[in-house]
CSV table of C-alpha atoms and ligand atoms in Angstrom, one decimal:
chain,number,residue,atom,x,y,z
A,738,VAL,CA,20.5,8.7,22.4
A,739,LYS,CA,20.9,12.0,20.8
A,740,CYS,CA,19.6,13.5,17.5
A,741,ARG,CA,22.2,13.3,14.8
A,742,LYS,CA,21.4,16.7,13.6
A,743,CYS,CA,21.0,18.9,16.7
A,744,GLY,CA,22.2,16.8,19.6
A,745,GLU,CA,18.9,17.2,21.5
A,746,PRO,CA,17.4,14.0,23.0
A,747,ALA,CA,16.2,11.7,20.1
A,748,ALA,CA,12.6,10.8,19.6
A,749,VAL,CA,13.1,8.1,17.0
A,750,ASN,CA,16.0,5.7,16.9
A,751,MET,CA,16.4,4.0,13.5
A,752,ARG,CA,18.7,1.2,14.4
A,753,GLN,CA,18.6,-0.1,10.8
A,754,HIS,CA,20.1,3.2,9.6
A,755,ARG,CA,22.3,3.6,12.7
A,756,PHE,CA,21.1,7.0,13.6
A,757,ALA,CA,18.5,8.7,15.7
A,758,LEU,CA,16.6,12.0,15.3
A,759,CYS,CA,14.6,14.4,17.5
A,760,GLY,CA,10.9,14.8,16.6
A,761,GLU,CA,11.4,17.9,14.4
A,762,HIS,CA,14.4,16.5,12.5
A,763,PHE,CA,12.6,13.1,12.1
A,764,LEU,CA,9.6,14.8,10.4
A,765,GLU,CA,12.0,16.7,8.1
A,766,TRP,CA,14.0,13.6,7.3
A,767,PHE,CA,10.9,11.5,6.6
A,768,ILE,CA,9.5,13.9,4.1
A,769,ALA,CA,12.9,14.4,2.3
A,770,GLN,CA,13.4,10.7,2.2
A,771,THR,CA,10.0,10.1,0.6
A,772,GLU,CA,10.7,12.7,-2.0
A,773,ARG,CA,14.1,11.1,-2.8
A,774,VAL,CA,12.4,7.7,-3.3
A,775,ILE,CA,9.7,9.2,-5.6
A,776,GLU,CA,12.5,10.7,-7.7
A,777,LYS,CA,14.9,7.9,-7.6
A,778,TYR,CA,12.3,5.3,-8.7
A,779,ARG,CA,10.7,7.8,-11.1
A,780,MET,CA,7.3,7.2,-9.5
A,781,PHE,CA,5.6,10.3,-10.8
A,782,ALA,CA,6.4,13.9,-11.6
A,783,ARG,CA,5.5,17.3,-10.1
A,784,GLN,CA,2.6,18.1,-12.4
A,785,ASP,CA,1.1,14.6,-12.4
A,786,ARG,CA,-2.3,14.1,-10.9
A,787,LEU,CA,-2.4,11.3,-8.3
A,788,LEU,CA,-4.8,9.3,-6.4
A,789,VAL,CA,-3.8,8.1,-2.9
A,790,ALA,CA,-5.7,5.1,-1.6
A,791,VAL,CA,-6.5,5.9,2.1
A,792,SER,CA,-7.9,3.4,4.6
A,793,GLY,CA,-7.8,5.6,7.7
A,794,GLY,CA,-4.7,3.8,9.0
A,795,LYS,CA,-1.4,5.3,9.9
A,796,ASP,CA,0.5,4.5,6.7
A,797,SER,CA,-2.0,5.8,4.1
A,798,LEU,CA,-2.8,8.9,6.1
A,799,ALA,CA,0.9,9.6,6.6
A,800,LEU,CA,1.4,9.2,2.9
A,801,TRP,CA,-1.4,11.5,2.0
A,802,ASP,CA,0.0,14.1,4.5
A,803,VAL,CA,3.5,13.9,3.0
A,804,LEU,CA,2.3,14.1,-0.6
A,805,LEU,CA,0.3,17.2,0.3
A,806,ARG,CA,3.2,18.8,2.1
A,807,LEU,CA,5.4,18.1,-0.9
A,808,GLY,CA,2.9,20.0,-3.0
A,809,TYR,CA,1.8,17.1,-5.3
A,810,GLU,CA,-1.6,17.3,-6.9
A,811,VAL,CA,-3.1,14.5,-5.0
A,812,GLU,CA,-6.6,13.3,-4.2
A,813,GLY,CA,-7.6,10.8,-1.6
A,814,LEU,CA,-9.6,7.7,-2.4
A,815,TYR,CA,-11.5,6.0,0.4
A,816,ILE,CA,-13.1,2.7,-0.6
A,817,ASP,CA,-16.0,1.9,1.8
A,818,LEU,CA,-16.0,-1.9,2.0
A,819,GLY,CA,-19.0,-2.1,4.3
A,820,ILE,CA,-17.2,-4.0,7.1
A,821,ASP,CA,-19.6,-3.5,9.9
A,822,ASP,CA,-18.0,-5.7,12.6
A,823,GLU,CA,-17.2,-3.2,15.3
A,824,ALA,CA,-18.4,-0.6,12.7
A,825,TYR,CA,-14.9,-0.8,11.3
A,826,SER,CA,-15.6,0.9,7.9
A,827,LYS,CA,-17.6,3.7,9.5
A,828,GLN,CA,-14.9,4.4,11.9
A,829,SER,CA,-12.1,4.3,9.4
A,830,ARG,CA,-14.0,6.6,7.1
A,831,LYS,CA,-14.4,9.1,9.9
A,832,HIS,CA,-10.6,9.2,10.3
A,833,VAL,CA,-10.3,9.9,6.6
A,834,GLU,CA,-12.9,12.7,6.8
A,835,GLN,CA,-11.2,14.2,9.9
A,836,PHE,CA,-7.8,14.1,8.3
A,837,ALA,CA,-9.1,15.9,5.1
A,838,ALA,CA,-10.8,18.6,7.1
A,839,ALA,CA,-7.7,19.1,9.3
A,840,ALA,CA,-5.5,19.4,6.2
A,841,GLY,CA,-7.6,22.3,5.0
A,842,ASP,CA,-10.2,20.4,3.1
A,843,ALA,CA,-7.9,18.2,1.2
A,844,PRO,CA,-9.8,16.8,-1.8
A,845,TYR,CA,-10.9,13.1,-1.6
A,846,ARG,CA,-13.6,10.9,-2.9
A,847,VAL,CA,-15.4,7.9,-1.4
A,848,LEU,CA,-16.5,4.8,-3.3
A,849,ASP,CA,-19.1,2.9,-1.3
A,850,VAL,CA,-19.0,-0.7,-2.6
A,851,LYS,CA,-22.5,-1.6,-1.5
A,852,ALA,CA,-24.1,1.5,-2.8
A,853,THR,CA,-22.3,1.1,-6.1
A,854,TYR,CA,-22.4,-2.6,-6.7
A,855,GLY,CA,-25.2,-3.8,-4.5
A,856,LYS,CA,-23.3,-5.7,-1.8
A,857,SER,CA,-20.7,-5.0,0.8
A,858,VAL,CA,-17.5,-7.1,0.8
A,859,PRO,CA,-18.7,-9.3,3.8
A,860,GLU,CA,-22.0,-9.8,2.1
A,861,LEU,CA,-20.3,-10.9,-1.0
A,862,ALA,CA,-18.1,-13.3,1.0
A,863,LEU,CA,-21.2,-14.8,2.6
A,864,GLU,CA,-22.6,-15.5,-0.8
A,865,LYS,CA,-19.4,-16.9,-2.1
A,866,ARG,CA,-18.8,-19.4,0.6
A,867,GLY,CA,-15.4,-21.0,0.4
A,868,ARG,CA,-13.7,-17.8,-0.8
A,869,LYS,CA,-11.7,-15.8,1.7
A,870,VAL,CA,-13.0,-12.4,2.6
A,871,CYS,CA,-9.5,-10.9,2.1
A,872,SER,CA,-9.1,-12.3,-1.4
A,873,LEU,CA,-12.4,-10.9,-2.5
A,874,CYS,CA,-11.6,-7.7,-0.8
A,875,GLY,CA,-8.3,-7.4,-2.6
A,876,LEU,CA,-10.0,-8.1,-5.9
A,877,VAL,CA,-12.7,-5.4,-5.3
A,878,LYS,CA,-10.1,-2.9,-4.2
A,879,ARG,CA,-7.9,-3.5,-7.2
A,880,HIS,CA,-10.8,-3.2,-9.6
A,881,VAL,CA,-12.1,0.1,-8.0
A,882,MET,CA,-8.6,1.7,-8.0
A,883,ASN,CA,-8.1,0.8,-11.6
A,884,ARG,CA,-11.4,2.0,-12.7
A,885,LEU,CA,-11.3,5.4,-10.9
A,886,ALA,CA,-7.7,6.0,-12.0
A,887,TYR,CA,-8.7,5.4,-15.6
A,888,GLU,CA,-11.9,7.4,-15.5
A,889,GLY,CA,-10.4,10.3,-13.6
A,890,GLU,CA,-7.2,10.2,-15.8
A,891,TYR,CA,-4.9,10.0,-12.9
A,892,VAL,CA,-1.3,9.2,-13.7
A,893,ALA,CA,-0.8,6.8,-10.8
A,894,VAL,CA,-2.4,5.3,-7.7
A,895,ALA,CA,-0.2,5.6,-4.6
A,896,THR,CA,-0.6,3.2,-1.7
A,897,GLY,CA,1.0,3.3,1.8
A,898,HIS,CA,2.7,-0.1,1.8
A,899,ASN,CA,5.8,0.0,4.0
A,900,LEU,CA,8.9,-2.1,4.1
A,901,ASP,CA,7.3,-4.5,6.6
A,902,ASP,CA,4.4,-5.1,4.3
A,903,GLU,CA,6.6,-5.7,1.3
A,904,ALA,CA,9.0,-8.0,3.2
A,905,ALA,CA,6.2,-10.1,4.5
A,906,VAL,CA,4.8,-10.5,1.0
A,907,LEU,CA,8.2,-11.4,-0.3
A,908,PHE,CA,8.6,-13.9,2.5
A,909,GLN,CA,5.3,-15.5,1.6
A,910,ASN,CA,6.1,-15.6,-2.1
A,911,THR,CA,9.5,-17.1,-1.4
A,912,LEU,CA,8.2,-19.7,1.0
A,913,HIS,CA,6.0,-20.9,-1.8
A,914,TRP,CA,8.4,-20.1,-4.6
A,915,GLN,CA,5.8,-18.3,-6.5
A,916,THR,CA,8.0,-17.1,-9.3
A,917,GLY,CA,5.3,-15.3,-11.1
A,918,TYR,CA,4.6,-13.1,-8.1
A,919,LEU,CA,8.3,-12.8,-7.4
A,920,ALA,CA,8.8,-11.4,-10.9
A,921,ARG,CA,6.2,-8.8,-10.4
A,922,GLN,CA,6.5,-7.6,-6.8
A,923,ALA,CA,7.8,-4.1,-7.0
A,924,PRO,CA,7.6,-0.6,-5.7
A,925,VAL,CA,6.5,0.7,-9.1
A,926,LEU,CA,4.1,-1.3,-11.3
A,927,PRO,CA,3.9,0.4,-14.6
A,928,SER,CA,0.8,0.7,-16.7
A,929,THR,CA,1.5,-1.8,-19.4
A,930,VAL,CA,-1.9,-1.5,-21.1
A,931,PRO,CA,-4.1,1.6,-21.3
A,932,ARG,CA,-6.7,0.7,-18.7
A,933,LEU,CA,-4.2,-0.6,-16.2
A,934,ALA,CA,-3.3,2.0,-13.6
A,935,ARG,CA,0.3,2.7,-12.7
A,936,LYS,CA,0.8,1.8,-9.0
A,937,VAL,CA,3.4,3.2,-6.7
A,938,LYS,CA,4.5,2.7,-3.1
A,939,PRO,CA,6.5,5.8,-2.0
A,940,PHE,CA,6.9,4.4,1.6
A,941,PHE,CA,8.3,1.0,0.6
A,942,ARG,CA,11.7,1.8,2.2
A,943,PHE,CA,10.3,2.8,5.6
A,944,TYR,CA,10.0,0.5,8.5
A,945,GLU,CA,6.4,0.3,9.9
A,946,ARG,CA,7.5,1.7,13.2
A,947,ASP,CA,8.9,4.8,11.4
A,948,THR,CA,5.6,5.4,9.5
A,949,ALA,CA,3.8,5.0,12.9
A,950,ALA,CA,6.3,7.5,14.4
A,951,TYR,CA,5.6,10.0,11.7
A,952,ALA,CA,1.8,9.7,12.2
A,953,VAL,CA,2.1,10.1,15.9
A,954,LEU,CA,4.6,13.0,15.9
A,955,ARG,CA,2.6,14.7,13.3
A,956,GLY,CA,-0.5,14.3,15.4
A,957,ILE,CA,-2.5,12.4,12.7
A,958,ASP,CA,-5.5,10.8,14.3
A,959,TYR,CA,-5.6,7.4,12.6
A,960,ILE,CA,-7.6,4.2,13.3
A,961,TYR,CA,-5.6,2.0,15.7
A,962,GLU,CA,-7.7,-1.1,15.2
A,963,GLU,CA,-6.9,-3.5,12.5
A,964,CYS,CA,-9.6,-4.7,10.2
A,965,PRO,CA,-11.4,-7.6,12.0
A,966,TYR,CA,-10.8,-9.9,9.1
A,967,SER,CA,-7.0,-9.5,9.4
A,968,LYS,CA,-7.0,-11.5,12.6
A,969,GLY,CA,-4.8,-14.6,12.2
A,970,ALA,CA,-3.6,-13.5,8.8
A,971,THR,CA,-0.5,-15.3,7.7
A,972,THR,CA,1.2,-12.0,6.7
A,973,ILE,CA,0.9,-10.8,10.3
A,974,PHE,CA,2.6,-14.0,11.4
A,975,TYR,CA,5.4,-13.4,8.8
A,976,LYS,CA,5.8,-9.8,10.1
A,977,GLU,CA,6.3,-11.1,13.6
A,978,LEU,CA,8.9,-13.6,12.3
A,979,LEU,CA,10.8,-10.9,10.4
A,980,ASN,CA,10.7,-8.7,13.5
A,981,GLN,CA,12.3,-11.5,15.5
A,982,LEU,CA,15.0,-11.7,12.9
A,983,GLU,CA,15.4,-8.0,13.0
A,984,THR,CA,15.9,-8.1,16.8
A,985,ARG,CA,18.8,-10.6,16.3
A,986,SER,CA,20.2,-8.9,13.3
A,987,ARG,CA,19.7,-5.2,12.8
A,988,GLY,CA,18.7,-4.2,9.3
A,989,ALA,CA,17.7,-7.8,8.3
A,990,LYS,CA,14.2,-6.8,7.0
A,991,GLN,CA,15.6,-4.1,4.9
A,992,GLN,CA,18.4,-6.3,3.7
A,993,PHE,CA,16.0,-9.1,2.8
A,994,TYR,CA,13.8,-6.9,0.6
A,995,LEU,CA,16.3,-4.5,-0.9
A,996,SER,CA,18.7,-7.2,-1.8
A,997,PHE,CA,15.9,-9.0,-3.5
A,998,LEU,CA,15.1,-6.0,-5.7
A,999,GLN,CA,18.8,-5.6,-6.5
A,1000,ALA,CA,19.4,-9.2,-7.3
A,1001,ARG,CA,16.5,-9.4,-9.6
A,1002,GLU,CA,17.6,-6.3,-11.4
A,1003,GLU,CA,21.3,-7.2,-11.7
A,1004,GLN,CA,21.1,-10.9,-12.1
A,1005,GLY,CA,17.9,-11.0,-14.0
A,1006,LEU,CA,16.3,-13.4,-11.5
A,1007,PHE,CA,12.9,-14.6,-12.7
A,1008,GLY,CA,13.5,-13.0,-16.0
A,1009,GLU,CA,11.6,-15.7,-17.8
A,1010,GLU,CA,8.6,-14.9,-15.8
A,1011,THR,CA,8.5,-11.2,-16.7
A,1012,GLN,CA,7.1,-11.7,-20.2
A,1013,GLU,CA,3.9,-9.7,-20.5
A,1014,LEU,CA,0.9,-11.7,-19.7
A,1015,GLU,CA,-1.6,-12.0,-22.5
A,1016,LEU,CA,-4.3,-9.6,-21.5
A,1017,SER,CA,-7.6,-9.1,-23.1
A,1018,GLU,CA,-10.4,-6.6,-22.3
A,1019,CYS,CA,-13.3,-7.7,-20.1
A,1020,GLN,CA,-16.5,-7.8,-22.1
A,1021,ASN,CA,-18.4,-6.0,-19.4
A,1022,CYS,CA,-16.1,-3.4,-17.8
A,1023,GLY,CA,-13.3,-3.2,-20.3
A,1024,GLN,CA,-10.5,-3.7,-17.7
A,1025,PRO,CA,-7.6,-5.8,-18.7
A,1026,THR,CA,-7.9,-9.5,-17.7
A,1027,THR,CA,-6.1,-12.8,-18.3
A,1028,ALA,CA,-9.5,-14.5,-18.6
A,1029,SER,CA,-11.4,-14.5,-21.8
A,1030,GLY,CA,-14.9,-13.0,-21.5
A,1031,LEU,CA,-15.5,-11.5,-18.1
A,1032,CYS,CA,-12.8,-10.4,-15.7
A,1033,ALA,CA,-12.7,-11.9,-12.2
A,1034,PHE,CA,-14.4,-8.9,-10.7
A,1035,CYS,CA,-17.3,-8.9,-13.1
A,1036,ARG,CA,-17.7,-12.7,-12.7
A,1037,LEU,CA,-18.3,-12.0,-8.9
A,1038,TRP,CA,-21.5,-10.2,-9.7
A,1039,GLU,CA,-22.7,-12.3,-12.6
A,1040,ASP,CA,-22.8,-15.9,-11.6
A,1041,ARG,CA,-25.4,-15.8,-8.8
B,1947,SF4,S1,-8.0,-7.4,6.3
B,1947,SF4,FE1,-8.9,-8.4,4.5
B,1947,SF4,S2,-11.1,-7.7,4.6
B,1947,SF4,FE2,-9.9,-6.4,5.9
B,1947,SF4,S3,-9.4,-4.6,4.6
B,1947,SF4,FE3,-7.7,-6.1,4.6
B,1947,SF4,S4,-8.1,-7.4,2.8
B,1947,SF4,FE4,-10.0,-6.3,3.3
B,1948,ZN,ZN1,17.2,17.3,16.0
B,1949,ZN,ZN1,-14.9,-6.7,-15.8
């Protein structure tokens, strides 16, 4: 297979797009494509200050890299969850630090959950028996991103979710016909109330293997290991299923997710679910919540 641009041997074959590119042209294409998505979906503008959530993995570091190269005013945010199985958090933090240094001291901040709130995520999970680590972790991450975005007056928080991530979540939401989730799953989540951060996913159209190819070709040293708590996660199983589908029918993953977005927009699917939820302010932290009194995050630390 040859590069569509220069005819040299291809490094990445994107079967879903029916073309292949050499390393150099792939890197170029990937950056240009990200910029197109940012503009097409009006994610943010040139002068906007952004926070990019980085985990040390390929997607988030690749996103940080691309945003820096495009010249956006972006700061990294590493949330240290205190996952000490196989020293996971320490190692992933090291990858973030190394990336920042290699990128010419790219600015970033670290929020250590245990140092800030008193307990790491696994410790919290131990205390709240019966609640899944990942659901607590998600709650903590959402809260922290929101709070720091608000306090630092960032216009948006960008995350490295790729098409495989989005398609797996869509598959899950569809299997259970969770219409509320289906109404809200999107590449851009606007800030509907003042303390709610705008969330954007500039990589949502890339296949996971392409974000991985970008990281590898760019020489980004990312953490290969997955979080130990992700073992056996249903979303991983759904990703495998969708990949089987993709092998049979090229472009199926992309078709599944992009047609969903299109159908929802053009046919108003789940329109009745999109009414704004009634949100009030948490009495403790001030973040928007559907509960009255304390938000779910603050309740975690209160009812001991
Ligand atoms: S796998 Fe679960 S515990 Fe690990 S980072 Fe993801 S959400 Fe958090
Ligand atoms: Zn080429
Ligand atoms: Zn709160």
